[in-house]
Amino acid sequence: MGKVILDVENKVKKTIEKYKLLGKKEKIIVASSGGKDSSVALYILNKLGYNVEALYINLRLGDYSERCESAVRKLCEKEGIKMHVLDINEEFGMKMCNIRCGVQQKIKVSNCMVCGIVKKWLLNKHARKLGADKIVTGHHLDDEAQTIIMNFLQGNLMLGANSGPRTRIVYDKKFVPRIKPLYFVSENEIRKYCEIKKLPAAYEKCPCSASSLRIRTREFANKLGKKEKERIVENFLKILPQLSDKFQKEKIIYCRICGEPARNEICKKCSLLSVTKKVK
Ligand code: AMP
Ligand code: ZN
């Protein structure tokens, strides 16, 4: 039992050191979904003495969102961590499902794609407003191996050029780097850690998560062993600097509509939402 705890914590410490992810003086916003992954990330970083605060985005997905919010709140109260909550209704005047349906009436995109783009946009904007130096997410070894395989299957490894334990975008005052301290920790280890420590967390899957490629890739990746998943991410990390070179040369500009950092004149969130006039 104690071995899992030590192993997971040591992996997190080593990843932070090796990839120079965090400093003790930095203000860190942990993107806390209420799920086990980000809850474990929040708990461990707080235990290691980092200056962490939690940011939960309530997407208004019915009771599921309320259970997730309550899990983050319980953990933060128990550990004395400051919690921030963003309400999608206040941000966009509607729930995530309505945003998504509006977009999907016009173009074919998966639920997770729309939600992911909106969440990243909100996280960056609000973490910056909170004065954060870094945003932490709960992505782990299984997530990363799946994403690499998915990008490969889509014939576009370049999609992963900005992934790895930290985003590799050149410094920009409006962009808060996102980091993944659980990059080398498997989902199984996280589940065990969360159970042993009895951390408040919602174990259910998001009711809207439906991307057929993601589901098929997960089924395939679940058949692989931990060593194989480690090899996938380790090999990917070897080619990442070359992939990222292209991105490093691209300048960050600010979206003509919302003013947030973007690679093109209009950011991903605004171009996605502008397909439907109903969505702000
Ligand atoms: P997902 O995109 O749902 O696979 O989640 C990936 C990571 O994004 C999680 O580990 C969290 O760090 C963050 N995240 C997901 N959903 C939320 C949310 N509702 N509020 C804050 N952070 C979130
Ligand atoms: Zn924009």
Coordinates of C-alpha atoms and ligand atoms in Angstrom, one line a residue:
M1 CA 0.0 0.0 0.0
G2 CA 2.7 2.4 1.1
K3 CA 4.7 1.5 -2.0
V4 CA 2.1 2.9 -4.4
I5 CA 2.0 6.2 -2.5
L6 CA 5.8 6.5 -2.5
D7 CA 6.1 5.4 -6.2
V8 CA 3.5 7.9 -7.4
E9 CA 4.9 10.8 -5.3
N10 CA 8.5 10.0 -6.5
K11 CA 7.4 9.9 -10.1
V12 CA 5.8 13.3 -9.7
K13 CA 8.9 14.8 -8.0
K14 CA 11.2 13.4 -10.7
T15 CA 9.0 14.6 -13.5
I16 CA 8.9 18.1 -12.0
E17 CA 12.7 18.1 -11.6
K18 CA 13.6 16.6 -14.9
Y19 CA 11.3 18.9 -17.0
K20 CA 11.7 21.9 -14.7
L21 CA 7.9 22.1 -14.5
L22 CA 7.4 24.2 -11.3
G23 CA 9.0 26.5 -8.9
K24 CA 8.2 26.8 -5.2
K25 CA 7.5 30.5 -5.5
E26 CA 5.2 30.2 -8.5
K27 CA 1.4 30.5 -8.2
I28 CA -0.1 27.3 -9.6
I29 CA -3.7 26.9 -10.7
V30 CA -4.7 23.2 -10.8
A31 CA -7.5 22.7 -13.3
S32 CA -9.6 20.6 -11.1
S33 CA -12.4 18.6 -12.7
G34 CA -13.4 16.7 -9.5
G35 CA -12.1 13.5 -11.1
K36 CA -9.4 11.3 -9.5
D37 CA -6.6 12.5 -11.8
S38 CA -6.7 16.2 -11.1
S39 CA -7.6 15.6 -7.5
V40 CA -4.4 13.5 -7.1
A41 CA -2.4 16.1 -8.8
L42 CA -3.8 18.9 -6.6
Y43 CA -3.3 16.8 -3.4
I44 CA 0.3 15.8 -4.2
L45 CA 1.4 19.3 -5.2
N46 CA -0.1 20.8 -2.1
K47 CA 1.6 18.1 0.0
L48 CA 4.9 18.9 -1.7
G49 CA 4.6 22.5 -0.6
Y50 CA 3.7 24.1 -3.9
N51 CA 1.5 27.3 -3.9
V52 CA -1.6 25.7 -5.4
E53 CA -5.2 26.9 -5.9
A54 CA -7.9 24.9 -7.6
L55 CA -10.1 26.1 -10.5
Y56 CA -13.2 24.2 -11.3
I57 CA -15.3 24.9 -14.4
N58 CA -18.9 24.1 -13.9
L59 CA -20.1 23.1 -17.4
R60 CA -23.7 22.7 -16.2
L61 CA -24.0 19.0 -17.2
G62 CA -26.7 18.3 -14.7
D63 CA -26.1 16.5 -11.5
Y64 CA -22.8 15.2 -12.8
S65 CA -21.3 18.8 -12.7
E66 CA -22.7 19.3 -9.1
R67 CA -21.1 16.0 -7.9
C68 CA -17.8 17.0 -9.4
E69 CA -17.9 20.5 -7.9
S70 CA -18.7 19.1 -4.5
A71 CA -15.7 16.6 -4.8
V72 CA -13.3 19.5 -5.5
R73 CA -14.9 21.6 -2.7
K74 CA -14.5 18.7 -0.2
L75 CA -10.9 18.1 -1.1
C76 CA -10.0 21.8 -0.9
E77 CA -11.8 22.2 2.5
K78 CA -10.0 19.1 3.9
E79 CA -6.6 20.3 2.7
G80 CA -7.0 24.0 3.2
I81 CA -6.7 24.9 -0.5
K82 CA -8.3 27.9 -2.1
M83 CA -10.9 27.0 -4.7
H84 CA -12.2 29.1 -7.6
V85 CA -15.4 28.2 -9.6
L86 CA -16.3 29.3 -13.1
D87 CA -19.8 28.9 -14.3
I88 CA -20.2 28.3 -18.1
N89 CA -23.7 29.9 -17.9
E90 CA -22.1 33.2 -16.7
E91 CA -19.3 33.0 -19.2
F92 CA -21.4 32.2 -22.3
G93 CA -25.0 32.6 -21.3
M94 CA -25.7 28.9 -21.8
K95 CA -24.7 25.3 -20.8
M96 CA -22.0 23.4 -22.5
C97 CA -24.6 21.1 -24.2
N98 CA -26.2 24.1 -25.9
I99 CA -22.9 25.5 -27.0
R100 CA -22.0 22.1 -28.4
C101 CA -25.3 21.5 -30.2
G102 CA -25.1 24.9 -31.8
V103 CA -21.7 24.1 -33.2
Q104 CA -22.6 20.6 -34.2
Q105 CA -25.6 21.7 -36.2
K106 CA -23.2 23.4 -38.6
I107 CA -20.0 21.3 -38.5
K108 CA -19.1 17.8 -37.7
V109 CA -17.0 17.8 -34.5
S110 CA -16.9 15.5 -31.5
N111 CA -18.4 16.5 -28.1
C112 CA -15.0 16.3 -26.5
M113 CA -13.4 18.5 -29.1
V114 CA -15.8 21.4 -28.5
C115 CA -15.6 21.0 -24.8
G116 CA -11.8 20.7 -24.8
I117 CA -11.4 23.9 -26.8
V118 CA -13.8 25.9 -24.6
K119 CA -12.2 24.6 -21.4
K120 CA -8.6 25.5 -22.5
W121 CA -9.7 29.0 -23.5
L122 CA -11.5 29.5 -20.2
L123 CA -8.6 28.0 -18.2
N124 CA -6.0 30.3 -19.8
K125 CA -8.0 33.4 -19.5
H126 CA -9.0 32.9 -15.9
A127 CA -5.7 31.4 -14.6
R128 CA -4.0 34.6 -16.1
K129 CA -6.5 36.8 -14.3
L130 CA -5.7 35.0 -11.1
G131 CA -2.0 35.8 -11.6
A132 CA -1.0 32.1 -12.2
D133 CA 2.5 31.2 -13.4
K134 CA 1.4 27.7 -14.5
I135 CA -1.7 25.7 -15.1
V136 CA -1.6 22.1 -14.0
T137 CA -3.8 19.4 -15.5
G138 CA -4.4 15.8 -14.4
H139 CA -3.3 14.2 -17.7
H140 CA -1.5 10.9 -17.1
L141 CA 0.4 8.1 -18.9
D142 CA -2.6 6.4 -20.3
D143 CA -4.1 9.7 -21.6
E144 CA -0.9 10.6 -23.2
A145 CA -0.2 7.2 -24.8
Q146 CA -3.8 7.3 -26.2
T147 CA -3.4 10.8 -27.6
I148 CA -0.2 9.9 -29.3
I149 CA -1.8 6.8 -30.9
M150 CA -4.9 8.8 -31.9
N151 CA -2.8 11.5 -33.6
F152 CA -0.9 8.7 -35.4
L153 CA -4.2 7.1 -36.5
Q154 CA -5.4 10.4 -37.8
G155 CA -2.2 10.7 -39.8
N156 CA -1.2 13.8 -38.0
L157 CA 1.5 13.4 -35.4
M158 CA 2.0 17.2 -35.6
L159 CA -1.2 17.6 -33.5
G160 CA 1.0 16.6 -30.6
A161 CA 3.7 19.1 -31.2
N162 CA 2.5 21.2 -28.3
S163 CA 2.1 18.2 -25.9
G164 CA 4.6 16.6 -23.6
P165 CA 4.9 17.3 -19.8
R166 CA 4.7 21.0 -20.6
T167 CA 3.4 23.1 -23.4
R168 CA 6.3 24.3 -25.5
I169 CA 5.0 27.6 -26.8
V170 CA 7.5 30.4 -26.6
Y171 CA 7.0 32.8 -23.8
D172 CA 4.0 35.1 -24.1
K173 CA 2.6 37.4 -21.4
K174 CA -1.0 36.3 -22.1
F175 CA -0.3 32.6 -22.3
V176 CA -0.1 30.5 -19.1
P177 CA 2.0 27.4 -19.7
R178 CA 0.1 24.1 -19.0
I179 CA 2.0 21.3 -17.3
K180 CA 1.3 17.7 -16.5
P181 CA 3.1 16.4 -13.4
L182 CA 1.3 13.0 -13.7
Y183 CA 2.7 12.5 -17.2
F184 CA 4.5 9.2 -16.2
V185 CA 2.0 8.0 -13.7
S186 CA -0.5 5.3 -15.0
E187 CA -4.2 5.6 -14.5
N188 CA -4.1 2.4 -12.4
E189 CA -1.6 3.9 -10.0
I190 CA -3.7 7.1 -9.7
R191 CA -6.8 5.1 -8.9
K192 CA -5.0 3.2 -6.2
Y193 CA -3.4 6.4 -4.8
C194 CA -6.8 8.1 -4.7
E195 CA -8.4 5.1 -3.0
I196 CA -5.7 4.6 -0.4
K197 CA -5.7 8.3 0.5
K198 CA -9.5 8.3 0.4
L199 CA -9.5 11.5 -1.6
P200 CA -12.9 13.0 -2.4
A201 CA -13.3 12.4 -6.2
A202 CA -16.0 11.6 -8.7
Y203 CA -15.2 8.3 -10.4
E204 CA -17.9 8.4 -13.1
K205 CA -17.2 9.3 -16.7
C206 CA -18.5 12.6 -18.2
P207 CA -22.0 11.8 -19.5
C208 CA -21.2 13.6 -22.8
S209 CA -17.8 12.0 -23.5
A210 CA -18.4 10.4 -26.9
S211 CA -15.7 10.4 -29.6
S212 CA -15.7 7.1 -31.4
L213 CA -12.0 7.3 -32.3
R214 CA -11.1 8.1 -28.7
I215 CA -13.2 5.2 -27.5
R216 CA -11.7 2.7 -30.0
T217 CA -8.2 4.0 -29.2
R218 CA -8.8 3.6 -25.5
E219 CA -10.0 0.0 -25.9
F220 CA -6.9 -0.8 -27.9
A221 CA -4.5 1.1 -25.5
N222 CA -6.1 -0.7 -22.5
K223 CA -4.8 -4.0 -23.9
L224 CA -1.2 -2.7 -23.8
G225 CA 0.9 -3.1 -20.6
K226 CA 2.4 -0.2 -18.6
K227 CA 5.8 -0.8 -20.1
E228 CA 4.5 -0.5 -23.6
K229 CA 2.6 2.8 -22.8
E230 CA 5.8 4.1 -21.3
R231 CA 7.7 3.3 -24.5
I232 CA 5.1 5.1 -26.6
V233 CA 5.4 8.3 -24.6
E234 CA 9.2 8.0 -24.2
N235 CA 9.7 7.5 -28.0
F236 CA 7.3 10.4 -28.6
L237 CA 9.3 12.6 -26.3
K238 CA 12.4 11.8 -28.4
I239 CA 10.9 13.3 -31.6
L240 CA 9.0 16.1 -29.8
P241 CA 11.8 18.7 -30.0
Q242 CA 11.8 18.3 -33.8
L243 CA 8.0 18.5 -34.0
S244 CA 7.9 21.5 -31.8
D245 CA 10.6 23.4 -33.7
K246 CA 7.9 24.3 -36.3
F247 CA 5.6 25.6 -33.5
Q248 CA 8.4 27.5 -31.8
K249 CA 9.0 29.5 -35.0
E250 CA 5.3 30.5 -35.2
K251 CA 4.5 33.7 -33.5
I252 CA 1.7 34.0 -30.9
I253 CA -0.8 36.6 -31.9
Y254 CA -3.9 37.8 -30.2
C255 CA -7.4 36.8 -31.4
R256 CA -9.1 39.5 -33.4
I257 CA -12.4 38.7 -31.6
C258 CA -11.6 37.9 -28.0
G259 CA -8.0 39.1 -27.6
E260 CA -6.7 35.8 -26.2
P261 CA -3.5 34.2 -27.5
A262 CA -3.9 32.4 -30.8
R263 CA -1.9 31.0 -33.7
N264 CA -4.2 32.4 -36.3
E265 CA -6.1 35.7 -36.6
I266 CA -9.1 34.1 -34.9
C267 CA -8.5 31.7 -32.0
K268 CA -9.9 28.1 -32.0
K269 CA -12.7 29.0 -29.6
C270 CA -13.9 32.0 -31.5
S271 CA -13.7 30.2 -34.9
L272 CA -15.6 27.2 -33.5
L273 CA -18.3 29.4 -31.9
S274 CA -18.6 31.8 -34.8
V275 CA -20.1 29.0 -36.9
T276 CA -23.3 29.6 -35.1
K277 CA -24.6 33.1 -34.6
K278 CA -26.7 31.9 -31.6
V279 CA -23.5 31.4 -29.6
K280 CA -21.7 34.3 -28.2
Ligands
AMP1 P1 -10.4 15.9 -20.0 O1 -10.2 16.9 -21.1 O2 -11.8 15.9 -19.5 O3 -9.8 14.6 -20.3 O4 -9.6 16.5 -18.7 C1 -8.3 16.7 -18.8 C2 -7.8 17.6 -17.7 O5 -8.5 18.9 -17.8 C3 -8.2 17.1 -16.3 O6 -7.3 16.3 -15.7 C4 -8.3 18.4 -15.5 O7 -7.0 18.9 -15.1 C5 -8.8 19.4 -16.6 N1 -10.3 19.6 -16.5 C6 -11.2 18.8 -17.2 N2 -12.5 19.2 -16.9 C7 -12.4 20.3 -16.0 C8 -13.3 21.1 -15.4 N3 -14.6 21.0 -15.5 N4 -12.8 22.1 -14.6 C9 -11.5 22.3 -14.4 N5 -10.6 21.5 -15.0 C10 -11.0 20.5 -15.8
ZN2 ZN -10.9 34.4 -29.7

